[in-house]
Amino acid sequence: MTDLAPAPASDPDPDLHLEQHRVPTTLGEIAVAETGEGPVLVMLHGGGPGASGVSNYHQNLAALARHFRVILPDQPGFGGSYRPTEDDLEKRSITEITVDALYQALDALGIDTFHLLGNSLGGAAAIAMAQQRPERVTGLVLMAPGGGWVPFGPAPTEGQKAMFRYYNGSGPSEKKMADFIRTMVFDHRQFGRDVVRARYEASLDESHIAFYHLYNAAFARRGGMDPLWRDLEKIKAPTLLLWGRDDRTITLDGAQLMLKQIRDVRLHVFGRCGHWVQLERQHEFEALVTGFLRERS
């Protein structure tokens, strides 16, 4: 559901060129960044305030772009993509909207088959994409995904509550962002005030704030994420689950259902790691994703 990895001020590496696209769909424009060459890897970000494709994965791009053509869409409501309206969210869930928009964007870019990676809210979209069009997804990496997960403890979780609080009450602040980051990670001391400030500033876009209130209301009205766990057997792609043992947002206990229901699945658990596997265990994450997907390219 959430992602607040540090946002880059520019390209994540001076030698790594990011191409930027605005791809029209029947729903609205989808902002897409891409870099690298090779088999296509679509990477979907989480759903935290101010999240985007590049902010979620900028620290991983130099390693992954050596092996893949990396596609980083901003999901509807986030980054540079269009904002779903209240009417949109009344008719369909954010996951349904996102899957429709992303498949239209990939079609417009001429991308037929691809590897797919998703974190949290983006993990829910990745599950739904792999369920709906299994012939197009050649390898699937899910990092603490929403939708396919059924918690055994209280819900909403601590991290989900922190997400709901961020824009409510007195509104966003650096202190609330710092508190949010503490909830997302195992050891918040690795994130200084510059990170907190960058993520706070990225969360202040007025159109995103307006969307986020609608998104939270729709989430509450629907009783949470789409129950994608009911159809996990529809996933045909070989699947790698990555999870922080200490995740307080999408907790590890929910992985058991996915291990039981997805046909070709394996799980890697990181100790002393929270919700941001791609950041807290950056180099291990990059090696695991690269090794797993290259075997399937």
CSV table of C-alpha atoms in Angstrom, one decimal:
chain,number,residue,atom,x,y,z
A,1,MET,CA,0.0,0.0,0.0
A,2,THR,CA,2.8,2.4,0.7
A,3,ASP,CA,6.1,3.6,-0.7
A,4,LEU,CA,8.1,6.5,0.5
A,5,ALA,CA,11.7,5.8,-0.7
A,6,PRO,CA,13.8,8.8,-1.1
A,7,ALA,CA,13.1,10.9,-4.2
A,8,PRO,CA,15.9,11.7,-6.6
A,9,ALA,CA,16.6,15.3,-7.5
A,10,SER,CA,17.3,14.3,-11.1
A,11,ASP,CA,18.3,11.1,-12.9
A,12,PRO,CA,19.4,8.5,-10.3
A,13,ASP,CA,22.8,8.2,-11.9
A,14,PRO,CA,24.5,10.9,-14.1
A,15,ASP,CA,25.3,8.2,-16.7
A,16,LEU,CA,21.9,6.6,-16.6
A,17,HIS,CA,19.5,8.3,-19.1
A,18,LEU,CA,15.8,8.2,-18.3
A,19,GLU,CA,13.4,8.7,-21.2
A,20,GLN,CA,10.2,10.3,-20.2
A,21,HIS,CA,6.9,9.6,-22.0
A,22,ARG,CA,3.3,10.8,-21.5
A,23,VAL,CA,1.2,7.9,-22.9
A,24,PRO,CA,-2.4,8.6,-23.7
A,25,THR,CA,-5.1,6.1,-22.7
A,26,THR,CA,-8.9,6.3,-22.8
A,27,LEU,CA,-8.8,7.1,-19.0
A,28,GLY,CA,-6.1,9.8,-19.1
A,29,GLU,CA,-2.4,10.2,-19.6
A,30,ILE,CA,0.1,7.8,-17.9
A,31,ALA,CA,3.6,9.1,-17.2
A,32,VAL,CA,6.3,6.6,-18.0
A,33,ALA,CA,10.0,6.7,-17.5
A,34,GLU,CA,12.3,4.1,-19.0
A,35,THR,CA,15.9,3.1,-19.2
A,36,GLY,CA,18.1,0.2,-20.2
A,37,GLU,CA,17.9,-2.4,-22.9
A,38,GLY,CA,16.9,-6.1,-23.0
A,39,PRO,CA,13.8,-8.0,-21.9
A,40,VAL,CA,11.1,-5.6,-20.6
A,41,LEU,CA,10.8,-5.3,-16.8
A,42,VAL,CA,7.7,-3.2,-15.7
A,43,MET,CA,8.1,-1.9,-12.1
A,44,LEU,CA,5.1,-0.7,-10.2
A,45,HIS,CA,5.5,1.6,-7.2
A,46,GLY,CA,3.6,1.5,-3.9
A,47,GLY,CA,0.8,3.8,-2.8
A,48,GLY,CA,2.3,6.2,-0.2
A,49,PRO,CA,1.8,10.0,-0.3
A,50,GLY,CA,4.0,11.4,-3.1
A,51,ALA,CA,5.1,8.0,-4.5
A,52,SER,CA,6.0,7.5,-8.2
A,53,GLY,CA,7.8,5.0,-10.3
A,54,VAL,CA,11.2,6.8,-10.2
A,55,SER,CA,11.0,7.7,-6.5
A,56,ASN,CA,10.3,4.1,-5.6
A,57,TYR,CA,13.1,2.5,-7.5
A,58,HIS,CA,15.7,5.2,-8.5
A,59,GLN,CA,18.4,3.6,-6.4
A,60,ASN,CA,18.0,0.2,-8.2
A,61,LEU,CA,18.0,1.4,-11.8
A,62,ALA,CA,21.7,1.4,-12.5
A,63,ALA,CA,21.9,-2.3,-11.6
A,64,LEU,CA,18.7,-3.4,-13.3
A,65,ALA,CA,19.2,-1.4,-16.5
A,66,ARG,CA,22.3,-3.4,-17.3
A,67,HIS,CA,20.0,-6.4,-17.9
A,68,PHE,CA,16.5,-5.1,-18.7
A,69,ARG,CA,14.6,-2.4,-20.5
A,70,VAL,CA,13.1,-1.0,-17.3
A,71,ILE,CA,9.6,0.6,-17.6
A,72,LEU,CA,8.5,2.8,-14.7
A,73,PRO,CA,4.9,3.9,-14.9
A,74,ASP,CA,3.3,6.3,-12.5
A,75,GLN,CA,0.0,4.7,-11.5
A,76,PRO,CA,-3.2,6.7,-11.8
A,77,GLY,CA,-3.4,9.3,-9.1
A,78,PHE,CA,0.4,9.4,-8.6
A,79,GLY,CA,3.4,11.2,-10.0
A,80,GLY,CA,2.8,12.7,-13.4
A,81,SER,CA,-0.2,10.5,-14.3
A,82,TYR,CA,-3.8,11.6,-14.4
A,83,ARG,CA,-6.0,11.7,-11.3
A,84,PRO,CA,-9.1,9.5,-11.1
A,85,THR,CA,-12.2,11.3,-10.0
A,86,GLU,CA,-14.7,10.5,-7.3
A,87,ASP,CA,-17.0,9.0,-9.9
A,88,ASP,CA,-14.2,6.8,-11.2
A,89,LEU,CA,-13.5,5.5,-7.7
A,90,GLU,CA,-17.2,4.9,-7.1
A,91,LYS,CA,-17.5,2.6,-10.2
A,92,ARG,CA,-14.2,0.7,-9.9
A,93,SER,CA,-11.4,0.1,-7.4
A,94,ILE,CA,-8.1,1.8,-7.8
A,95,THR,CA,-6.6,-1.6,-8.8
A,96,GLU,CA,-9.1,-2.1,-11.5
A,97,ILE,CA,-8.5,1.4,-12.8
A,98,THR,CA,-4.7,0.9,-12.7
A,99,VAL,CA,-4.7,-2.4,-14.6
A,100,ASP,CA,-6.9,-1.0,-17.4
A,101,ALA,CA,-4.7,2.1,-17.7
A,102,LEU,CA,-1.4,0.2,-17.6
A,103,TYR,CA,-2.4,-2.4,-20.2
A,104,GLN,CA,-3.5,0.5,-22.5
A,105,ALA,CA,-0.2,2.3,-21.9
A,106,LEU,CA,1.9,-0.9,-22.6
A,107,ASP,CA,-0.1,-1.5,-25.7
A,108,ALA,CA,0.6,2.0,-26.9
A,109,LEU,CA,4.3,1.5,-26.2
A,110,GLY,CA,4.2,-1.7,-28.3
A,111,ILE,CA,5.0,-4.0,-25.4
A,112,ASP,CA,3.4,-7.4,-25.6
A,113,THR,CA,5.1,-9.7,-23.1
A,114,PHE,CA,7.1,-8.5,-20.1
A,115,HIS,CA,8.4,-9.3,-16.6
A,116,LEU,CA,6.4,-7.5,-13.9
A,117,LEU,CA,7.5,-6.4,-10.4
A,118,GLY,CA,5.2,-4.7,-7.9
A,119,ASN,CA,5.4,-3.4,-4.4
A,120,SER,CA,2.5,-3.0,-2.0
A,121,LEU,CA,-0.3,-1.2,-3.9
A,122,GLY,CA,1.7,-1.8,-7.0
A,123,GLY,CA,1.9,-5.4,-6.0
A,124,ALA,CA,-1.9,-5.6,-6.0
A,125,ALA,CA,-1.9,-4.2,-9.6
A,126,ALA,CA,0.8,-6.7,-10.6
A,127,ILE,CA,-1.2,-9.6,-9.2
A,128,ALA,CA,-4.4,-8.5,-11.0
A,129,MET,CA,-2.4,-7.9,-14.3
A,130,ALA,CA,-1.0,-11.5,-14.1
A,131,GLN,CA,-4.4,-12.9,-13.3
A,132,GLN,CA,-6.2,-11.1,-16.1
A,133,ARG,CA,-3.6,-11.6,-18.9
A,134,PRO,CA,-1.4,-14.5,-17.8
A,135,GLU,CA,0.0,-15.0,-21.3
A,136,ARG,CA,1.7,-11.6,-21.2
A,137,VAL,CA,3.6,-11.9,-17.9
A,138,THR,CA,6.7,-14.0,-18.3
A,139,GLY,CA,8.1,-13.5,-14.7
A,140,LEU,CA,6.5,-12.0,-11.6
A,141,VAL,CA,8.2,-10.4,-8.6
A,142,LEU,CA,5.9,-9.4,-5.7
A,143,MET,CA,7.2,-7.4,-2.8
A,144,ALA,CA,4.8,-7.4,0.2
A,145,PRO,CA,1.9,-7.1,-2.2
A,146,GLY,CA,-1.6,-5.9,-1.3
A,147,GLY,CA,-4.6,-7.9,-2.4
A,148,GLY,CA,-3.0,-11.3,-2.4
A,149,TRP,CA,-2.4,-11.1,1.3
A,150,VAL,CA,-4.7,-12.0,4.2
A,151,PRO,CA,-3.4,-10.8,7.6
A,152,PHE,CA,-3.8,-13.0,10.6
A,153,GLY,CA,-3.5,-10.1,13.0
A,154,PRO,CA,-5.5,-6.9,13.5
A,155,ALA,CA,-6.3,-4.8,10.4
A,156,PRO,CA,-5.7,-2.1,9.3
A,157,THR,CA,-2.1,-2.6,10.2
A,158,GLU,CA,0.2,-0.1,11.9
A,159,GLY,CA,1.6,1.0,8.5
A,160,GLN,CA,-1.8,1.3,6.9
A,161,LYS,CA,-3.1,3.5,9.8
A,162,ALA,CA,0.0,5.8,9.4
A,163,MET,CA,-0.8,6.2,5.7
A,164,PHE,CA,-4.4,7.1,6.4
A,165,ARG,CA,-3.3,9.7,9.0
A,166,TYR,CA,-0.8,11.5,6.9
A,167,TYR,CA,-3.2,13.8,5.0
A,168,ASN,CA,-5.9,13.9,7.7
A,169,GLY,CA,-6.1,16.1,10.8
A,170,SER,CA,-3.8,19.0,10.5
A,171,GLY,CA,-2.5,17.8,7.1
A,172,PRO,CA,1.0,16.8,6.0
A,173,SER,CA,4.1,17.8,7.9
A,174,GLU,CA,7.7,16.9,8.1
A,175,LYS,CA,7.1,15.3,11.5
A,176,LYS,CA,4.3,13.1,10.2
A,177,MET,CA,6.6,12.1,7.3
A,178,ALA,CA,9.3,11.2,9.8
A,179,ASP,CA,6.9,9.1,11.8
A,180,PHE,CA,5.7,7.4,8.6
A,181,ILE,CA,9.2,6.5,7.6
A,182,ARG,CA,9.8,5.0,11.1
A,183,THR,CA,6.8,2.8,10.5
A,184,MET,CA,7.9,1.7,7.0
A,185,VAL,CA,11.5,0.6,7.8
A,186,PHE,CA,13.3,-1.6,10.4
A,187,ASP,CA,16.0,1.0,11.2
A,188,HIS,CA,14.9,4.6,10.5
A,189,ARG,CA,18.4,5.9,11.5
A,190,GLN,CA,19.6,5.3,7.9
A,191,PHE,CA,17.2,8.0,6.7
A,192,GLY,CA,18.3,11.6,7.6
A,193,ARG,CA,16.4,14.9,7.6
A,194,ASP,CA,17.1,15.4,3.9
A,195,VAL,CA,15.2,12.3,3.0
A,196,VAL,CA,12.3,13.3,5.2
A,197,ARG,CA,12.2,16.7,3.7
A,198,ALA,CA,12.4,15.4,0.1
A,199,ARG,CA,9.6,13.0,0.6
A,200,TYR,CA,7.5,15.6,2.5
A,201,GLU,CA,7.9,18.1,-0.4
A,202,ALA,CA,7.0,15.4,-2.9
A,203,SER,CA,3.8,14.8,-1.1
A,204,LEU,CA,2.5,18.4,-1.4
A,205,ASP,CA,1.0,18.4,-4.9
A,206,GLU,CA,-2.5,19.7,-4.5
A,207,SER,CA,-4.1,17.4,-7.1
A,208,HIS,CA,-2.4,14.4,-5.5
A,209,ILE,CA,-3.7,15.4,-2.1
A,210,ALA,CA,-7.2,15.7,-3.5
A,211,PHE,CA,-7.0,12.3,-5.1
A,212,TYR,CA,-5.6,10.8,-1.9
A,213,HIS,CA,-8.6,11.9,0.1
A,214,LEU,CA,-10.9,10.2,-2.5
A,215,TYR,CA,-8.6,7.1,-2.6
A,216,ASN,CA,-8.7,6.7,1.2
A,217,ALA,CA,-12.5,7.2,1.3
A,218,ALA,CA,-12.9,4.6,-1.5
A,219,PHE,CA,-10.5,2.2,0.3
A,220,ALA,CA,-12.6,2.5,3.5
A,221,ARG,CA,-15.9,2.2,1.7
A,222,ARG,CA,-14.8,-1.0,-0.1
A,223,GLY,CA,-13.4,-2.5,3.1
A,224,GLY,CA,-9.8,-2.6,1.9
A,225,MET,CA,-8.0,-3.9,-1.2
A,226,ASP,CA,-9.7,-6.1,-3.8
A,227,PRO,CA,-9.7,-9.7,-2.6
A,228,LEU,CA,-7.3,-10.9,-5.2
A,229,TRP,CA,-6.3,-13.8,-3.0
A,230,ARG,CA,-9.5,-15.6,-4.2
A,231,ASP,CA,-8.0,-16.1,-7.6
A,232,LEU,CA,-4.3,-16.6,-7.0
A,233,GLU,CA,-4.3,-19.9,-8.9
A,234,LYS,CA,-4.9,-17.8,-12.1
A,235,ILE,CA,-1.3,-16.6,-11.9
A,236,LYS,CA,0.7,-18.7,-14.4
A,237,ALA,CA,4.0,-16.8,-14.3
A,238,PRO,CA,6.9,-18.1,-12.2
A,239,THR,CA,6.7,-15.9,-9.1
A,240,LEU,CA,9.2,-14.6,-6.6
A,241,LEU,CA,7.9,-13.2,-3.3
A,242,LEU,CA,10.2,-10.8,-1.4
A,243,TRP,CA,9.3,-9.8,2.1
A,244,GLY,CA,10.8,-8.0,5.1
A,245,ARG,CA,10.3,-10.1,8.2
A,246,ASP,CA,9.7,-6.9,10.2
A,247,ASP,CA,7.2,-5.4,7.8
A,248,ARG,CA,4.4,-3.6,9.8
A,249,THR,CA,2.4,-2.6,6.8
A,250,ILE,CA,1.8,-5.8,4.7
A,251,THR,CA,2.9,-8.4,7.3
A,252,LEU,CA,4.8,-11.6,6.5
A,253,ASP,CA,2.1,-13.9,8.0
A,254,GLY,CA,-0.1,-13.2,4.9
A,255,ALA,CA,2.4,-14.8,2.6
A,256,GLN,CA,1.3,-18.3,3.5
A,257,LEU,CA,-1.8,-18.1,1.3
A,258,MET,CA,0.3,-17.0,-1.7
A,259,LEU,CA,2.7,-19.8,-1.1
A,260,LYS,CA,-0.1,-22.3,-1.1
A,261,GLN,CA,-2.1,-21.0,-4.1
A,262,ILE,CA,0.4,-19.8,-6.7
A,263,ARG,CA,1.6,-22.7,-8.8
A,264,ASP,CA,5.3,-21.8,-9.3
A,265,VAL,CA,6.3,-19.7,-6.3
A,266,ARG,CA,9.3,-19.1,-4.0
A,267,LEU,CA,9.7,-16.8,-1.0
A,268,HIS,CA,12.8,-14.9,0.2
A,269,VAL,CA,12.5,-13.3,3.6
A,270,PHE,CA,14.9,-10.5,4.8
A,271,GLY,CA,15.5,-10.3,8.5
A,272,ARG,CA,15.9,-6.8,10.1
A,273,CYS,CA,13.9,-5.4,7.2
A,274,GLY,CA,10.6,-3.6,6.9
A,275,HIS,CA,8.4,-2.6,4.0
A,276,TRP,CA,11.1,-1.2,1.7
A,277,VAL,CA,13.0,-4.3,0.6
A,278,GLN,CA,14.3,-2.5,-2.5
A,279,LEU,CA,15.9,0.1,-0.4
A,280,GLU,CA,16.7,-1.6,2.9
A,281,ARG,CA,18.2,-4.6,1.2
A,282,GLN,CA,19.1,-2.9,-2.0
A,283,HIS,CA,22.0,-5.0,-3.4
A,284,GLU,CA,20.4,-8.3,-2.3
A,285,PHE,CA,17.1,-7.2,-3.9
A,286,GLU,CA,18.9,-6.3,-7.2
A,287,ALA,CA,20.8,-9.6,-7.3
A,288,LEU,CA,17.7,-11.7,-6.5
A,289,VAL,CA,15.5,-10.0,-9.1
A,290,THR,CA,18.1,-10.1,-11.8
A,291,GLY,CA,19.0,-13.8,-11.2
A,292,PHE,CA,15.3,-14.9,-11.1
A,293,LEU,CA,14.2,-13.0,-14.1
A,294,ARG,CA,17.2,-13.6,-16.3
A,295,GLU,CA,16.5,-17.3,-16.0
A,296,ARG,CA,13.1,-16.7,-17.5
A,297,SER,CA,14.1,-14.3,-20.3
